[in-house]
CSV table of C-alpha atoms in Angstrom, one decimal:
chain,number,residue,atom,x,y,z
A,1,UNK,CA,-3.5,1.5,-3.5
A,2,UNK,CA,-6.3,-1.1,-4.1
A,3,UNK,CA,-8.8,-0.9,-1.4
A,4,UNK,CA,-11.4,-3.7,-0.6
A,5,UNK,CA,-15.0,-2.8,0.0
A,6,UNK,CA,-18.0,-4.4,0.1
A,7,UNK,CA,-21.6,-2.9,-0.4
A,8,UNK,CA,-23.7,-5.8,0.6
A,9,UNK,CA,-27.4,-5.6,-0.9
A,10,UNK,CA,-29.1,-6.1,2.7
A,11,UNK,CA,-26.3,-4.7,4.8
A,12,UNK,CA,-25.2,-1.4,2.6
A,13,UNK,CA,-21.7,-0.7,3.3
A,14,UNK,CA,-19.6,-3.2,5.0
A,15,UNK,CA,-16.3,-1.6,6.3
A,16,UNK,CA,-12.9,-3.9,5.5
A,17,UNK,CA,-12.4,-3.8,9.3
A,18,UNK,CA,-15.8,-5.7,10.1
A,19,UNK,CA,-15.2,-8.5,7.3
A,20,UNK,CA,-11.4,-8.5,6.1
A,21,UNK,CA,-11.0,-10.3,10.2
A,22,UNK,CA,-13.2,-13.1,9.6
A,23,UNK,CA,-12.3,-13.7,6.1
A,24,UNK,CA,-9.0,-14.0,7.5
A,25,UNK,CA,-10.3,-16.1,10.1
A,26,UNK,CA,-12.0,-18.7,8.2
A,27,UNK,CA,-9.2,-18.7,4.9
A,28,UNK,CA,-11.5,-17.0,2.5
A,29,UNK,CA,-9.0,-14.3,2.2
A,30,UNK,CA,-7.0,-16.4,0.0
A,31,UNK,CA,-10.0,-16.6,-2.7
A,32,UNK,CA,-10.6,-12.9,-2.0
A,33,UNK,CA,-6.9,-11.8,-2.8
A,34,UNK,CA,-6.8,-13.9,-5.4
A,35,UNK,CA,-9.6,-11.9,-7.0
A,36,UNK,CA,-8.0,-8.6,-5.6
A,37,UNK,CA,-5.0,-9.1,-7.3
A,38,UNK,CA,-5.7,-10.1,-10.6
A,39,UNK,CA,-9.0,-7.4,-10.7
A,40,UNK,CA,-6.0,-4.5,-9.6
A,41,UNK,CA,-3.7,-6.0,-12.5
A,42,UNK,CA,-6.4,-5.7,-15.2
A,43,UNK,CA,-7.6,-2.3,-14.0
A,44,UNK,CA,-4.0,-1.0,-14.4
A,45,UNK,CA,-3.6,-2.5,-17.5
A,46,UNK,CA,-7.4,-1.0,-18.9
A,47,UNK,CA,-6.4,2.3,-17.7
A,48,UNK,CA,-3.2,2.4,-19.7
A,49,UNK,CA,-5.4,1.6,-22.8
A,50,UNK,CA,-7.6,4.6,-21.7
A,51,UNK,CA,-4.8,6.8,-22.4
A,52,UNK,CA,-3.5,7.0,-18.7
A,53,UNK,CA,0.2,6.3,-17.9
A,54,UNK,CA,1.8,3.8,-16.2
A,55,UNK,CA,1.2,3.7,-12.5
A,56,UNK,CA,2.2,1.8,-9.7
A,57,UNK,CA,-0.9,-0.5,-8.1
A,58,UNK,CA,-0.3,-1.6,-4.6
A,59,UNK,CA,-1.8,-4.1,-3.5
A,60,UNK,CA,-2.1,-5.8,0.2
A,61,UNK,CA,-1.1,-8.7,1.5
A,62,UNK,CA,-2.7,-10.3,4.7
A,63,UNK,CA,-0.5,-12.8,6.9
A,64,UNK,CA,-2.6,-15.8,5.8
A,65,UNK,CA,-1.6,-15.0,1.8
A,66,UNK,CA,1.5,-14.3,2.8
A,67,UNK,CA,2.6,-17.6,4.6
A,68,UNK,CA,0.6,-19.2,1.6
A,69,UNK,CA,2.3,-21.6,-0.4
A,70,UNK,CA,0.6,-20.7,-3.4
A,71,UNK,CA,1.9,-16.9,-3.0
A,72,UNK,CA,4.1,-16.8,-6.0
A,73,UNK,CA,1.8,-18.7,-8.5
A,74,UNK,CA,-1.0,-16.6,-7.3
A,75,UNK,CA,1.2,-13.4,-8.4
A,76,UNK,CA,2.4,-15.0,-11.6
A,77,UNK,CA,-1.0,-15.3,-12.9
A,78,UNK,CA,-2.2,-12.2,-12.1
A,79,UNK,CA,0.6,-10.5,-13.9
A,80,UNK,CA,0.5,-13.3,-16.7
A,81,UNK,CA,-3.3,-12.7,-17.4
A,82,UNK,CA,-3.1,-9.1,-17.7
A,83,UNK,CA,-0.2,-8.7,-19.3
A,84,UNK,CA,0.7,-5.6,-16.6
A,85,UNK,CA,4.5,-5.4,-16.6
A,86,UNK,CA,5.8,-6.5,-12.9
A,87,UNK,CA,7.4,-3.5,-11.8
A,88,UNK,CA,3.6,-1.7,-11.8
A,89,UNK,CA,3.0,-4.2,-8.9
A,90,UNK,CA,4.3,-3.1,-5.1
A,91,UNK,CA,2.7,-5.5,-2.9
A,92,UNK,CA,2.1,-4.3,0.7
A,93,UNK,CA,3.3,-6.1,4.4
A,94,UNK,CA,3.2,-5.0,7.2
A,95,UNK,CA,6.0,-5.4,10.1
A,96,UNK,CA,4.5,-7.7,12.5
A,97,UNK,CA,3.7,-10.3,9.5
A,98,UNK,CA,7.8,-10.5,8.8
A,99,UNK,CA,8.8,-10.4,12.6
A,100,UNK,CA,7.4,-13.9,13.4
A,101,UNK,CA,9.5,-15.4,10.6
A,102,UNK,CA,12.5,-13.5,9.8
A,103,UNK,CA,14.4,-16.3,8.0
A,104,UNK,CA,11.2,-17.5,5.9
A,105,UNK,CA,10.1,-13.8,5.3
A,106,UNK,CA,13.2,-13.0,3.6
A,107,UNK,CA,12.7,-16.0,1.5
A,108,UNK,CA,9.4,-14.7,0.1
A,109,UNK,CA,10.4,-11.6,-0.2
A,110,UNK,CA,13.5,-12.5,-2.4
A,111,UNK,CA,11.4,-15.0,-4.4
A,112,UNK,CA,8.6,-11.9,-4.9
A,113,UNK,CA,11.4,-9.3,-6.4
A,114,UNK,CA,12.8,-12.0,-8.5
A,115,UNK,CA,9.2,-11.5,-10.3
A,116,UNK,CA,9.9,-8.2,-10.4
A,117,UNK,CA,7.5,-6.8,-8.2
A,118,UNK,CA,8.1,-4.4,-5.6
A,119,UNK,CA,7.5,-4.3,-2.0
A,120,UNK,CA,6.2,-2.0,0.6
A,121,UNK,CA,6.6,-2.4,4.4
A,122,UNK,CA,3.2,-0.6,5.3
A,123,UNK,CA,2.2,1.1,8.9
A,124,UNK,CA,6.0,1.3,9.4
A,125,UNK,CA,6.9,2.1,13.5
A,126,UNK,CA,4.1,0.9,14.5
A,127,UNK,CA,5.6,-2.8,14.7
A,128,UNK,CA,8.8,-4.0,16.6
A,129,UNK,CA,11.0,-4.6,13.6
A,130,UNK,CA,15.1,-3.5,14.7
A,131,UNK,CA,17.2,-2.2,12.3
A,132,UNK,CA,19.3,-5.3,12.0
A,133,UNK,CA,16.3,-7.3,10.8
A,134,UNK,CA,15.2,-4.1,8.4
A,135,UNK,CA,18.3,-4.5,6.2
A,136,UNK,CA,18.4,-7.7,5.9
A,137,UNK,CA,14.5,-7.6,3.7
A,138,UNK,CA,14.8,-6.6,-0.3
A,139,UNK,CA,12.3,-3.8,-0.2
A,140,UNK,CA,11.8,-0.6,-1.7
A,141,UNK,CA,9.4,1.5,0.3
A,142,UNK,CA,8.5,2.1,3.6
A,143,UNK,CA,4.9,3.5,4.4
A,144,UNK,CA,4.9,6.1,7.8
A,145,UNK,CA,2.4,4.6,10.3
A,146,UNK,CA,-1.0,6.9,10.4
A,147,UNK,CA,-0.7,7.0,14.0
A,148,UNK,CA,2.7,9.5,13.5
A,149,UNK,CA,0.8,11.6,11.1
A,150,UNK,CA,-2.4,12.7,12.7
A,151,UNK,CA,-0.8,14.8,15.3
A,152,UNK,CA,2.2,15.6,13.5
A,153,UNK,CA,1.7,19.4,12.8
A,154,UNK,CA,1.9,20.2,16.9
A,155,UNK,CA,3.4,16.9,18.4
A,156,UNK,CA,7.1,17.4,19.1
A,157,UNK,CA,7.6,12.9,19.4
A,158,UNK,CA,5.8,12.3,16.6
A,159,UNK,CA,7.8,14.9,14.0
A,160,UNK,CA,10.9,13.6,15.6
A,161,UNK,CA,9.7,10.0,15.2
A,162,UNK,CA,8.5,10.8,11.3
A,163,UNK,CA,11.9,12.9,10.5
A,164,UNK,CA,13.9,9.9,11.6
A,165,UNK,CA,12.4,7.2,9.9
A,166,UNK,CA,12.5,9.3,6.7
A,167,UNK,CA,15.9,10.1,7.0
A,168,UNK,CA,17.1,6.4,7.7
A,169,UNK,CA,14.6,5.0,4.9
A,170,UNK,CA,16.3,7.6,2.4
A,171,UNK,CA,20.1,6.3,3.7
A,172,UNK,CA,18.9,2.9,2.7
A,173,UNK,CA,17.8,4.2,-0.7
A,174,UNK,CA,13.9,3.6,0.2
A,175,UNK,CA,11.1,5.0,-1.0
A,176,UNK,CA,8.7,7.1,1.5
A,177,UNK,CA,5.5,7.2,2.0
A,178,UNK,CA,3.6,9.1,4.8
A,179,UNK,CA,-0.1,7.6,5.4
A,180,UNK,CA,-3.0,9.1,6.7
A,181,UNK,CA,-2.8,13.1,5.5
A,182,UNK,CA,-5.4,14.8,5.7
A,183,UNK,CA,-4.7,18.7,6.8
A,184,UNK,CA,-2.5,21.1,4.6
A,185,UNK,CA,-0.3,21.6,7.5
A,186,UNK,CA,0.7,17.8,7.9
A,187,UNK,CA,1.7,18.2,3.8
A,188,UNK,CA,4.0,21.3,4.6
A,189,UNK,CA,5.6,19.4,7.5
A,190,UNK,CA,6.6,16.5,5.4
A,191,UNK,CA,7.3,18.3,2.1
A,192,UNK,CA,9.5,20.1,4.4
A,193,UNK,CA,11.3,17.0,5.3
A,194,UNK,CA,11.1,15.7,1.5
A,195,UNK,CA,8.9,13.0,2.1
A,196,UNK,CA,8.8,11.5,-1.2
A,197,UNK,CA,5.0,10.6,-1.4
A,198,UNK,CA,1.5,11.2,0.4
A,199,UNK,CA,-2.0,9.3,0.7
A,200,UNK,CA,-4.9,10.2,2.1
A,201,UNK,CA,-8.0,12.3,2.7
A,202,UNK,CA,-6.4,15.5,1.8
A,203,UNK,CA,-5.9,14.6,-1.7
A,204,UNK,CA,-8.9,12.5,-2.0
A,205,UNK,CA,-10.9,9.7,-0.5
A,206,UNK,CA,-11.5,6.4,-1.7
A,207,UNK,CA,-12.6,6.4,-5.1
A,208,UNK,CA,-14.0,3.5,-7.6
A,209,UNK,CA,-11.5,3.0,-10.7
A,210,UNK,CA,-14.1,4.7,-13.4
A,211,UNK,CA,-13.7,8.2,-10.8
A,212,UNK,CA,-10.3,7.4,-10.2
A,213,UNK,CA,-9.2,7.7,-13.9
A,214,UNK,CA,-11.4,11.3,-14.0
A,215,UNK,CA,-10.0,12.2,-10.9
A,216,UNK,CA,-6.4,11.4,-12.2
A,217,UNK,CA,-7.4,13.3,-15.6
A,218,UNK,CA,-8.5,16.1,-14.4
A,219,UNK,CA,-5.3,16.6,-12.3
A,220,UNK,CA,-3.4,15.9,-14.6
A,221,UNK,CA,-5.1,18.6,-16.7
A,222,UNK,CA,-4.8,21.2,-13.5
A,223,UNK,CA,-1.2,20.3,-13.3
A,224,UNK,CA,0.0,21.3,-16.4
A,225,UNK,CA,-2.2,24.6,-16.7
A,226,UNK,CA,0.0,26.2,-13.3
């Protein structure tokens, strides 16, 4: 997942939730995730020409970039001038952004997967979104709300509430994502419950791309001698 940050030469570290608001706010956010984008394409592309694999990038999308009219153009280039093939690219809503809109949301969200993109429903249960409406959006992955996870080890609601939206995003052929771990026992539960993937703390924190692709190599390397 691409992560935002800015290390501001008078201010140090400036944390996405302090300045991702206001950029929002103002309508820089479209210049910003303009630059996101296509810097997350190229990255993906330079680390497959540094011998790594082909991975997935996922990117986020505020509700200012999503309702903008230049969505799809913005998406096309990015893919265009990097030459990263469309299906590396899951771009990441969230619930509430699709719940104000229904009929127009499904109409960006079909346009975006006729790129070939794929899309991510991020901090899943934490919005109002029913069932009814669920279906009706071409996604492929639902992201578990943080909020379940943190307590899940010892909290009865919240590893009934996990468990359940696992087992209906697998019955609608979804991928799963649980956010947010960061204790062994929280991978156990969900490995338990076949939670198809985890992000967080536990495996490692944020990380800028030249650490990323050591961090991925030396895993990699870890990995095969078990």
């Amino acid at each position: 997942e691409a992560l935002l940050r800015w290390n501001n030469p008078t201010f140090g570290n400036i944390p996405p939730a302090q300045f991702i608001p206001i950029a929002e706010e103002t309508g820089l956010i479209i210049a910003i995730g303009r630059w996101v984008l296509m810097t997350a394409c190229q990255q993906n592309v330079d680390w497959q020409r540094q011998g790594l694999p082909p991975l997935c990038v996922s990117v986020n999308l505020s509700s200012r970039q999503f309702l903008n009219a230049e969505l799809l153009t913005i998406i096309r280039e990015a893919l265009a001038a990097s030459g990263m093939a469309p299906e590396l690219l899951e771009l990441e809503i969230t619930e509430t952004m699709v719940m104000h809109n229904v009929d127009q949301a499904v109409t960006v969200l079909q346009d975006i997967k006729k790129l070939g993109a794929r899309i991510a429903i991020d901090d899943f249960g934490a919005g109002y979104s029913s069932l009814a409406q669920l279906k009706r959006f071409p996604i492929d992955t639902l992201k578990v709300d943080r909020s379940f996870i943190h307590k899940i080890a010892h909290d009865t609601e919240d590893q009934a509430i996990t468990e359940a939206i696992i087992a209906m995003g697998k019955s609608l052929g979804l991928t799963i994502i649980a956010e947010g771990v960061e204790t062994k026992e929280q991978q156990d539960f969900l490995r338990g419950r076949a939670c198809d993937e985890m992000q967080g703390y536990y495996f490692s924190r944020p990380v800028v791309p030249k650490e990323f692709s050591e961090f991925f190599n030396e895993h990699a390397k870890s990995s095969r001698a078990k």
